[in-house]
Amino acid sequence: MYKLFKFISMSLFAAICFTTIGFGQETTGIIEITTKDNTGAIVPGVTVTVSNAGGTSGFKRTVTTNGSGFQRILQVPPGNYNVKAEATSGFAEKSFKNIIVVLGKATPINLVLSVGTVDAVVDITAGDNANIDTTDTKIQTNITSEIAERLPKGTNFASLLKVSPATRPEAKSGGYQIDGASGSENTFVVDGNEVTNAISGTLDSNNNLPFSLVQEVQIKSSGFEAEYGGATGGVINVVTKGGNNEFRGDFGLSFRPGKLQAADRDILVKNPLGAAQHLSSSGIDTTNGFFPSATFSGPVLKDRIWFLGSWSPQYLDNERTIPYATMSPVTYRSTQKNEYGFARLDGQPLESLRFSGTYVWNPIAVQGTLPGIASQFDSNLPNDGILYGTEYTDQRGGRQNSNIVTASGVWTPSSNVVVSGRYGRNFLNNVLGTYGISSIFPYTSSNSRILISSTSGAPPAGANGGINVSNGVNLVTATVYDATVRETYDFDGTYLFTGLGRHELKGGYQRNSIRNDVLAPRSGYIILYYSDANTDSGIDKKSGRSVTPTPGNIGSGQVITFGAQGGAASTNDGIYFQDKWQPTNRLTLNLGFRIEKEEVPSFNEFPAIEFGWGDKIAPRIGGAFDLTGDGKTKVSAFFGWFYDRFKYELPRGSFGGNIYYSNYFELFDPNKDFRTYDPSAIIGGAQTIVVGGVCPQTGFAFADVRCSIDRRVPSNDPSLDIAEQGGVDPNIKAYRQTELTFTFERELSSNYLFAARYTRKNLDRAVEDAGFVTASGSEAYIIGNPGLGLIKEFYEQNGWTPVKAKREYNALEIRLNRRFADDYYFNANYTWSRLWGNYSGLASSDEEGRTDPNVSRAFDAPFTEACVCGGETVGLLATDRPHVFKFAAAYNVDWKKRFGMGEGNSTEFKTFFNAQSGTPLTTFVDVAGYNNIILNGRGDLGRTDFLTQTDFGISHRYKFGRDERFTAVFDLDVINIFNQNAVTDRFNNSDTTNSYDLTDPANGLVTMAEANSLASGPLTALAEKRFQASGAPNIANFANAQTPDVRYKLAENFQGPRSIRFGFRFMF
């Protein structure tokens, strides 16, 4: 391994010395220029200048075509460009305008030069290009700002991710499902800086930027190059707008009035009479949205430095009137403000030197909270034991601070060499929901729950309490801080040269550094145990430890310290090489290789997991062939390995971040009111802990605490006995997926493009906490690869059957695109797919889209991947949709051209239509406390409704002033215009009142003799082994024969209601 690392390091050093540098996360595109004459002969040595046009960020670069009449211009920001070929050797000057450059794509331009002194200016298009990049093997969808204008949408960029054929918003997938991968397996990038949530792997609403800031959104779904790591789903890449030599402004107001919106969907509940009931929100809920925006850009120093500034806050006012059954109705209110302040500075002091810097300030503040609609059955108003009703809810809320900083520089010493680097920093402090309860920290007697235990003896009269009596304060968890800082460093290189063909060699180094600090304690909780004549509540008895009671004590108590606390940091380093090699003009080989080194974080002093340079080797190999030789037909193939970057959910829970301590102290004063015990005074601080606990026989552990017991043993403690306490597989392998993709593209005409793709993505191995029952009857977990390694070895040694995580995605995708020309465009695509296995990924579709990566309940016990009906739980997964059709189109009506009147007026009609199969429905039942055990096999309840939805929009523009420089715009966006109401989920737990005991002889897994003779641990293990082998016919018969839950099979979730937003903009 050392020799491999040394070789790669030396190769990288050489590559950086002789190559260019490109960004690790894509922020630019490419222009490929070929110069020929009218006969098709090559014209070498032509000077070509590329400069920005329209609203594109300031950019200018001049190159000279080589001896083959070819030149590739790298690092071109996305947008519109003008291209000019200077007059040379008797050929006339020639210009092209409105060349579109998109992220990650090469835009080919064939400059056919004419003899003479002056030639015409060629207007390529006013919309998107239909050209095929015959050198490319990746699949991506690019949504430029122009395309976004021609689609009905929400206010933020994520509302258009569904436009990608491979992408679907899926609630059960925990976010956006791309090519079958769950919502926690995507990577989100803004201006080259990753902003994915480090805990859940999803997109925070803070970083879902509004369209006023966005130049382009790119969704990479398959075949992406070696420079991209950390995603087994897709890469969503956002590039922000910038300024140029023209002063430009865009000022707008848009509104989403509550009275124009369709009512929220009904909510399924079990009412107090025990009957199933759908509660309507009609007349109960009202939400008003207000979305102002102001953007201004221009030159700081013409041709050299440009700026853009924007402020786009979003205001949501929510109101809910609860019609209580036993009280008068109460109206609750909540307000939310999403701030989006943005500044960008671009500079090009020399044609060969370019820099860029951005700052996004994007906190979210919420004031007030709304009780659930089902609270109408409650007999009490929402409260904290002190405040009630709106007095309580009005002072709830929270704030989630966030900001993003990026900086980059690009140096182009020659047309073949570009040197660049990038730094990014993303900060997020998630403390939403803490207003009104943050005062619990530090703990006091007035904000802590104090309870006299039901196992206590009778308290003395001076305690003013009784057995099982509390002070009435509820337990809550308040996040004091949960702050994450992510810093990214990217240094990459690209060198263009010829040798056995044309090469674009790229090599790079990346570092992704994360730190998370959390303090999220549960409110103070004291349990008191008094001694009397019949009950000895001494500290030795209640703690169960060898602690000598102090003479004169009247009992003991415990302060329970529970929550998340600590800090951890991790780094992920990546080295990659990528060569785009064209041995012939028609064949391109994309040969990539990536290695990573990752340190998984630990919140305690013990080491966690480390993946070395040889543990995440990722080949990325693709080939593309120009089938007809005219740049109009391409076939391609791609093979690659993709690895996940470890999220913080498992390390926080298993490596010391989540804490649970019982701090025992003694009681002495019989006249002390039980409500006056102060937890902070007892434990000597707000959150005093000793990792591992401490219980001296005499004296104190700390403060007034005699014995502190650590109830949550960290899994990364190397001293653990695996058989009794679990642990970490020392040979754990990284989460990996294999991809194989084939594509075909054909330009049918200058305006039409047909494409087809087949892809197969197979999850090779997962990383999860796999549980088992110990000999003593408790639960323990091994963190590793289910069905492999130590988990496999331990299960087989103890008689369980190891089960591997399985997920296979196969899809055939067909697309027909018409670029915008003659005032209209359309994109149509159909995807047939199959998502099969027993494991949905880092977000769990069997748990309603739970986004807790690596700690799903799928492998929490050996039998949880077995069906009650017998056999493994493989089948169609809960987000499988075999048929999906999408259609987007827009038609622009120029009033002067169509009606001969209304000069300067145009009206654009736009639509997006989606039709897709329903998803499989599966019956679950609770066995041994696990409520996600499959009863009759996957998909036994059929599928949800076939879903269709039509979104519609209108934009009317009026241009006026000299050269029509000013534009007034009216926008209307209607999502789900027909208010279609398909059922998207049904209640699928057949029995919510019973948990079937594996060790109950009546359930047929153990005999009465075995139940009477075996201890708890061995008995449970025996029942689990038999369940794995043959299922549990008795449980199946009982569960299917009994009267099910009254909600069983009833509609539980629905398609989103119609949403209407309109607004006005003024632009210049």
XYZ file of C-alpha atoms in Angstrom, residues 21-570:
550
model
C -5.888 22.819 -12.512
C -9.676 22.374 -12.684
C -12.282 22.419 -9.958
C -13.099 19.277 -8.033
C -16.754 20.237 -8.155
C -17.878 21.422 -11.559
C -18.560 25.147 -11.971
C -17.739 25.571 -15.658
C -18.185 24.178 -19.154
C -16.052 23.786 -22.259
C -16.033 25.265 -25.778
C -14.483 23.203 -28.578
C -13.595 25.161 -31.717
C -12.818 23.737 -35.128
C -11.861 26.075 -38.015
C -12.400 25.012 -41.635
C -12.980 26.604 -45.014
C -15.976 26.160 -47.331
C -14.493 22.962 -48.787
C -14.054 21.338 -45.370
C -10.293 21.789 -45.339
C -8.634 22.571 -42.008
C -7.617 26.201 -41.385
C -4.924 26.295 -38.676
C -3.623 29.255 -36.704
C -6.918 31.155 -36.438
C -7.214 33.599 -33.532
C -10.558 33.132 -31.756
C -11.969 35.316 -28.973
C -14.738 34.167 -26.626
C -16.537 36.810 -24.541
C -19.620 36.847 -22.347
C -22.987 38.020 -23.617
C -26.302 38.884 -22.000
C -26.425 38.354 -18.254
C -23.461 35.961 -18.096
C -20.619 36.622 -15.651
C -17.751 38.665 -17.054
C -15.377 36.508 -19.116
C -12.994 36.883 -22.054
C -10.376 34.566 -23.492
C -8.413 34.527 -26.761
C -6.911 31.341 -28.199
C -5.313 30.191 -31.443
C -6.335 26.964 -33.175
C -3.579 24.380 -33.535
C -2.207 22.712 -36.623
C -5.346 20.573 -36.787
C -7.573 23.646 -36.715
C -8.781 22.716 -33.230
C -8.765 24.319 -29.810
C -10.511 23.407 -26.578
C -11.282 26.273 -24.151
C -11.631 25.108 -20.562
C -13.102 26.728 -17.456
C -15.834 28.710 -19.214
C -18.556 29.852 -16.753
C -22.058 28.739 -17.788
C -24.107 31.210 -19.815
C -24.301 32.950 -23.195
C -21.220 33.805 -25.270
C -20.111 35.539 -28.426
C -17.343 33.895 -30.472
C -15.301 35.836 -33.027
C -12.676 34.451 -35.451
C -10.251 37.123 -36.574
C -9.563 37.659 -40.275
C -6.570 35.596 -41.370
C -4.795 34.461 -44.577
C -7.467 35.835 -46.882
C -10.385 34.589 -44.796
C -12.986 37.018 -43.500
C -13.725 37.703 -39.858
C -16.611 35.581 -38.621
C -18.752 35.927 -35.493
C -21.235 33.749 -33.678
C -23.538 34.986 -30.958
C -25.754 33.356 -28.340
C -23.512 30.329 -27.901
C -24.821 28.461 -24.845
C -22.292 26.910 -22.446
C -23.616 24.585 -19.743
C -21.960 22.933 -16.769
C -19.829 19.897 -17.485
C -20.523 19.787 -21.223
C -18.416 20.545 -24.269
C -20.107 22.932 -26.719
C -18.742 22.233 -30.227
C -18.473 25.183 -32.649
C -17.572 24.634 -36.286
C -16.279 27.905 -37.680
C -16.579 27.738 -41.467
C -14.501 30.647 -42.764
C -15.215 32.426 -46.040
C -12.799 34.175 -48.374
C -13.103 37.956 -48.226
C -12.991 40.771 -45.702
C -16.405 40.704 -44.001
C -18.728 37.829 -43.173
C -22.122 37.659 -41.495
C -22.793 37.320 -37.777
C -24.444 33.962 -37.113
C -27.119 33.803 -34.370
C -26.925 30.218 -33.133
C -30.042 30.198 -30.940
C -31.882 32.128 -28.315
C -32.368 28.985 -26.284
C -30.674 25.756 -25.335
C -28.312 23.898 -27.649
C -29.241 20.552 -29.162
C -25.644 19.638 -29.988
C -24.300 16.244 -28.990
C -21.047 16.082 -27.064
C -19.596 13.026 -28.808
C -16.732 12.786 -26.287
C -18.906 12.466 -23.176
C -19.988 9.356 -21.243
C -21.834 10.939 -18.312
C -25.575 11.509 -18.010
C -26.709 14.841 -16.652
C -29.552 17.326 -16.872
C -28.668 21.010 -17.134
C -31.286 23.565 -16.114
C -29.986 26.977 -17.151
C -31.619 30.191 -15.967
C -33.215 30.481 -19.439
C -34.687 26.968 -19.194
C -35.901 27.667 -15.639
C -37.768 30.708 -16.972
C -39.650 28.366 -19.305
C -40.840 25.969 -16.605
C -43.562 26.276 -13.957
C -41.773 26.095 -10.626
C -41.596 26.988 -6.979
C -39.416 29.694 -5.506
C -36.262 27.610 -4.954
C -34.042 25.505 -7.216
C -34.989 22.112 -5.754
C -38.504 22.523 -7.151
C -37.081 21.786 -10.622
C -34.953 18.735 -9.822
C -37.915 16.588 -10.890
C -37.279 17.734 -14.482
C -34.365 15.294 -14.662
C -35.583 11.933 -16.044
C -33.604 10.072 -13.355
C -34.796 12.198 -10.410
C -37.986 11.967 -8.366
C -38.995 13.572 -5.087
C -39.987 10.591 -2.933
C -41.168 11.019 0.643
C -40.353 7.386 1.465
C -36.878 7.839 0.047
C -36.126 10.726 2.394
C -35.756 13.338 -0.344
C -34.725 13.103 -3.993
C -34.313 9.619 -5.400
C -31.828 9.475 -8.284
C -31.496 6.212 -10.201
C -32.949 4.212 -7.316
C -30.612 5.549 -4.613
C -32.178 6.993 -1.464
C -32.359 10.682 -0.603
C -29.401 10.447 1.798
C -26.993 9.339 -0.944
C -26.824 12.523 -3.036
C -24.240 15.286 -2.934
C -25.352 18.936 -3.102
C -22.848 21.551 -4.250
C -23.097 25.357 -4.450
C -20.356 27.162 -6.396
C -18.029 24.206 -5.957
C -18.577 23.888 -2.185
C -20.469 20.886 -0.824
C -23.480 21.835 1.318
C -24.937 18.362 1.985
C -26.139 17.944 5.558
C -23.318 16.105 7.354
C -25.723 14.222 9.656
C -28.551 13.098 7.366
C -27.014 13.401 3.895
C -29.923 15.537 2.653
C -30.385 19.141 1.484
C -31.129 21.676 4.224
C -33.801 24.211 3.306
C -31.255 26.969 4.068
C -29.196 25.832 1.084
C -32.153 25.445 -1.264
C -31.326 28.762 -2.922
C -33.982 30.889 -4.660
C -33.916 31.215 -8.445
C -32.938 34.878 -8.209
C -29.421 33.676 -7.295
C -29.101 30.726 -9.663
C -27.372 30.741 -13.049
C -27.623 26.994 -13.617
C -28.530 23.725 -11.896
C -26.869 20.503 -13.002
C -28.121 17.044 -11.987
C -25.552 14.308 -12.600
C -27.240 10.907 -12.506
C -24.680 8.448 -13.870
C -21.291 8.076 -15.508
C -19.694 11.020 -13.741
C -15.955 11.321 -13.691
C -13.324 10.344 -11.124
C -13.235 13.858 -9.680
C -16.618 13.231 -8.042
C -16.714 11.284 -4.784
C -19.108 10.811 -1.889
C -22.268 10.066 -3.873
C -23.901 6.721 -4.638
C -26.963 8.658 -5.802
C -26.525 11.832 -7.834
C -24.605 15.085 -7.729
C -26.705 18.271 -7.717
C -24.506 21.188 -8.683
C -25.648 24.830 -8.425
C -23.753 27.778 -9.882
C -24.782 31.301 -8.907
C -25.163 34.374 -11.097
C -22.461 36.983 -11.554
C -22.012 40.477 -12.941
C -20.494 41.788 -16.171
C -19.803 45.097 -17.944
C -23.458 46.147 -18.010
C -25.376 47.412 -15.002
C -28.353 45.125 -14.573
C -31.172 44.920 -12.084
C -33.986 42.520 -11.294
C -36.525 43.601 -8.673
C -39.610 41.578 -7.922
C -42.471 40.705 -5.618
C -44.403 37.461 -5.650
C -47.280 36.268 -3.504
C -48.841 32.982 -2.471
C -52.173 34.008 -0.874
C -53.638 31.439 1.451
C -57.160 31.932 0.133
C -56.115 30.912 -3.380
C -54.511 27.641 -2.308
C -56.295 24.317 -2.249
C -56.888 22.884 1.213
C -54.231 20.630 2.684
C -54.962 16.920 2.446
C -56.869 14.994 5.077
C -54.998 13.402 7.959
C -55.707 9.817 9.023
C -56.090 9.322 12.791
C -57.655 7.002 15.296
C -60.181 9.112 17.196
C -60.952 8.820 20.944
C -63.774 6.386 20.189
C -61.270 4.041 18.536
C -62.564 4.586 15.013
C -60.510 5.585 11.977
C -61.165 9.144 10.873
C -59.836 11.438 8.169
C -59.473 14.932 9.592
C -59.866 17.761 7.123
C -57.726 20.879 7.236
C -60.214 22.840 5.141
C -61.077 26.007 7.005
C -58.472 25.153 9.639
C -55.157 26.014 7.978
C -54.100 29.155 6.122
C -50.589 29.917 4.858
C -49.627 33.177 3.157
C -46.307 33.502 1.348
C -44.539 36.734 0.407
C -41.353 36.651 -1.664
C -39.586 39.937 -2.467
C -36.270 39.958 -4.327
C -33.746 42.564 -5.410
C -30.667 41.874 -7.531
C -28.213 44.417 -8.894
C -25.002 43.765 -10.806
C -22.425 45.519 -12.915
C -18.778 46.495 -13.275
C -16.534 47.620 -10.464
C -13.785 48.184 -13.017
C -14.910 47.695 -16.607
C -13.452 44.640 -18.333
C -11.699 43.685 -15.091
C -13.881 43.363 -11.980
C -17.625 42.750 -11.687
C -20.087 42.435 -8.808
C -23.544 41.063 -8.096
C -25.592 41.574 -4.951
C -28.973 40.086 -4.112
C -31.424 39.966 -1.242
C -34.315 37.501 -1.514
C -36.065 36.872 1.825
C -39.051 34.551 1.997
C -41.871 35.134 4.484
C -44.389 32.446 5.447
C -47.277 33.272 7.782
C -49.126 30.210 9.048
C -52.412 30.116 10.921
C -54.307 27.121 12.294
C -57.635 27.087 14.131
C -58.113 23.939 16.202
C -61.824 23.019 16.712
C -61.451 21.331 20.091
C -64.089 18.746 20.920
C -64.364 19.772 24.585
C -63.154 23.400 24.448
C -63.698 26.522 22.406
C -61.715 26.792 19.136
C -58.245 28.355 19.437
C -56.280 29.995 16.618
C -52.498 29.490 16.633
C -49.975 31.385 14.544
C -46.447 30.795 13.340
C -44.168 32.880 11.131
C -41.102 31.748 9.242
C -38.498 33.938 7.558
C -35.911 32.455 5.223
C -33.129 34.948 4.564
C -31.089 34.793 1.368
C -28.488 37.527 1.162
C -25.896 37.058 -1.553
C -22.778 38.813 -2.815
C -20.450 37.781 -5.615
C -17.274 39.332 -6.983
C -15.623 38.194 -10.208
C -12.386 39.534 -11.614
C -10.138 39.101 -14.615
C -7.222 41.503 -14.090
C -5.363 39.694 -16.894
C -6.821 37.628 -19.696
C -4.889 34.686 -18.243
C -5.976 35.242 -14.641
C -9.506 35.024 -13.222
C -10.846 34.958 -9.660
C -14.239 34.649 -8.017
C -15.634 34.923 -4.500
C -19.147 34.441 -3.135
C -20.905 34.847 0.188
C -24.389 33.538 1.029
C -26.110 34.508 4.279
C -29.062 32.160 4.646
C -30.484 31.737 8.170
C -34.024 30.599 8.935
C -36.006 32.027 11.849
C -39.319 30.626 13.122
C -41.540 32.276 15.709
C -44.450 30.313 17.119
C -45.525 26.734 16.567
C -48.726 25.048 15.438
C -50.189 22.043 17.294
C -51.191 19.063 15.155
C -54.680 18.926 13.706
C -55.320 15.726 15.682
C -54.876 17.738 18.906
C -58.556 18.701 18.546
C -59.258 15.533 20.536
C -57.036 16.631 23.438
C -58.596 17.633 26.725
C -55.786 20.082 27.515
C -54.249 22.936 25.579
C -50.585 22.568 24.570
C -48.433 23.513 27.528
C -45.121 23.143 29.332
C -46.705 22.907 32.750
C -46.470 26.679 33.226
C -47.788 28.327 30.066
C -50.876 27.098 28.196
C -52.419 27.522 24.758
C -51.183 30.399 22.614
C -49.115 31.782 25.501
C -47.050 28.627 25.188
C -47.029 28.169 21.404
C -46.345 31.852 20.610
C -43.011 31.785 22.438
C -41.852 28.588 20.726
C -39.782 28.538 17.537
C -36.096 28.680 16.784
C -33.335 29.840 14.491
C -31.063 27.965 12.108
C -28.045 30.088 11.268
C -26.211 29.318 8.060
C -23.730 30.806 5.620
C -21.609 29.751 2.654
C -18.273 31.241 1.595
C -16.366 30.300 -1.566
C -13.197 31.585 -3.191
C -11.486 30.449 -6.368
C -8.765 31.449 -8.778
C -7.886 30.357 -12.316
C -4.619 30.993 -14.152
C -4.294 30.200 -17.848
C -0.628 30.548 -18.803
C -1.298 29.067 -22.252
C -4.134 27.661 -24.306
C -3.152 24.174 -23.115
C -2.632 24.918 -19.432
C -4.984 26.208 -16.743
C -4.094 26.372 -13.033
C -6.839 26.837 -10.478
C -7.818 26.233 -6.868
C -10.915 26.527 -4.737
C -11.789 26.928 -1.078
C -15.272 26.661 0.422
C -16.765 26.913 3.890
C -20.308 26.043 4.895
C -21.672 26.719 8.401
C -24.960 25.438 9.838
C -26.274 25.619 13.408
C -29.555 23.749 13.644
C -31.444 24.996 16.691
C -34.926 25.236 15.228
C -37.611 24.450 17.783
C -35.642 25.692 20.785
C -37.377 28.973 21.516
C -39.364 28.784 24.696
C -37.504 25.762 26.056
C -33.844 26.775 25.824
C -34.120 28.227 29.343
C -34.029 24.653 30.690
C -30.266 24.796 30.347
C -28.779 24.970 32.880
C -31.197 22.837 34.846
C -33.084 24.245 37.787
C -35.724 22.835 40.077
C -38.404 24.852 38.285
C -37.677 23.622 34.745
C -36.835 19.993 35.544
C -39.164 17.057 35.881
C -39.030 15.696 39.418
C -40.782 12.416 40.171
C -41.178 10.306 43.296
C -40.761 6.788 41.912
C -43.507 4.196 41.984
C -40.952 1.861 43.662
C -40.223 4.391 46.404
C -41.192 3.951 49.996
C -43.615 6.444 51.504
C -41.995 9.920 51.479
C -41.801 11.873 54.749
C -44.484 14.460 55.376
C -42.020 17.312 54.843
C -41.452 16.195 51.241
C -45.019 17.314 50.398
C -45.509 14.516 47.876
C -46.607 10.955 47.387
C -45.575 7.809 45.543
C -45.662 8.292 41.740
C -46.282 12.048 42.105
C -44.386 14.559 39.963
C -43.993 18.330 39.906
C -45.945 18.470 36.608
C -43.078 19.598 34.376
C -42.831 17.716 31.079
C -39.616 16.293 29.678
C -38.340 18.125 26.611
C -35.118 18.136 24.639
C -33.568 21.517 23.873
C -30.741 21.902 21.395
C -28.391 24.538 22.769
C -26.237 24.204 19.663
C -25.754 21.711 16.859
C -23.133 23.415 14.745
C -21.467 21.919 11.693
C -18.626 23.487 9.738
C -17.591 21.959 6.428
C -14.459 23.170 4.657
C -13.473 22.003 1.189
C -10.184 22.393 -0.618
C -9.811 21.516 -4.310
C -6.641 21.495 -6.395
C -6.952 19.856 -9.808
C -5.073 19.821 -13.059
C -5.790 19.462 -16.785
C -3.210 19.376 -19.542
C -4.073 19.288 -23.244
C -1.565 17.510 -25.456
C -1.279 15.144 -28.399
C 0.355 11.736 -28.484
C -1.324 8.719 -30.038
C -4.275 11.037 -30.347
C -5.657 14.001 -28.419
C -5.530 13.994 -24.590
C -7.159 16.019 -21.853
C -5.315 14.789 -18.757
C -6.628 15.842 -15.391
C -5.227 15.071 -11.958
C -6.279 16.474 -8.618
C -6.337 16.471 -4.857
C -9.402 17.248 -2.729
C -10.020 17.577 0.986
C -13.450 17.596 2.612
C -13.158 18.518 6.300
C -16.120 18.486 8.707
C -16.547 19.340 12.378
C -19.729 18.941 14.382
C -20.276 20.249 17.920
C -23.522 19.421 19.665
C -25.177 20.078 22.997
C -28.756 18.854 22.989
C -29.657 17.784 26.517
C -32.969 16.536 27.723
C -34.417 18.711 30.419
C -33.402 17.955 33.985
C -34.956 14.733 35.226
C -34.793 13.617 38.860
C -36.257 10.392 40.222
C -36.498 10.146 44.014
C -36.579 6.943 46.103
C -37.454 7.313 49.810
C -36.828 4.621 52.411
C -39.446 3.625 54.945
C -39.968 0.737 57.319
C -40.734 -1.656 54.466
C -38.509 -0.276 51.701
C -34.757 0.151 51.614
C -34.002 2.765 48.964
C -30.344 3.085 49.801
C -27.949 4.130 47.071
C -26.409 0.647 46.883
C -29.804 -0.894 46.208
C -30.954 1.611 43.580
C -27.677 1.965 41.729
C -26.864 -1.736 41.839
C -23.240 -0.865 42.528
C -20.939 -1.478 45.507
C -21.447 1.968 46.998
C -21.505 2.228 50.812
C -24.581 4.173 51.981
C -23.958 7.167 54.235
C -25.407 6.797 57.744
C -28.471 8.959 58.269
C -29.694 8.871 54.668
C -33.438 8.645 54.071
C -33.124 7.268 50.551
C -31.524 8.115 47.253
C -32.249 9.664 43.884
C -30.843 9.912 40.417
C -30.332 12.796 38.029
C -30.685 11.402 34.524
C -28.440 13.138 32.004
C -29.622 12.294 28.525
C -29.110 13.757 25.078
C -26.351 14.546 22.612
C -23.139 16.182 23.692
C -19.620 16.520 22.351
C -17.584 17.402 19.304
C -15.992 15.440 16.499
C -14.112 16.130 13.296
C -13.307 14.123 10.219
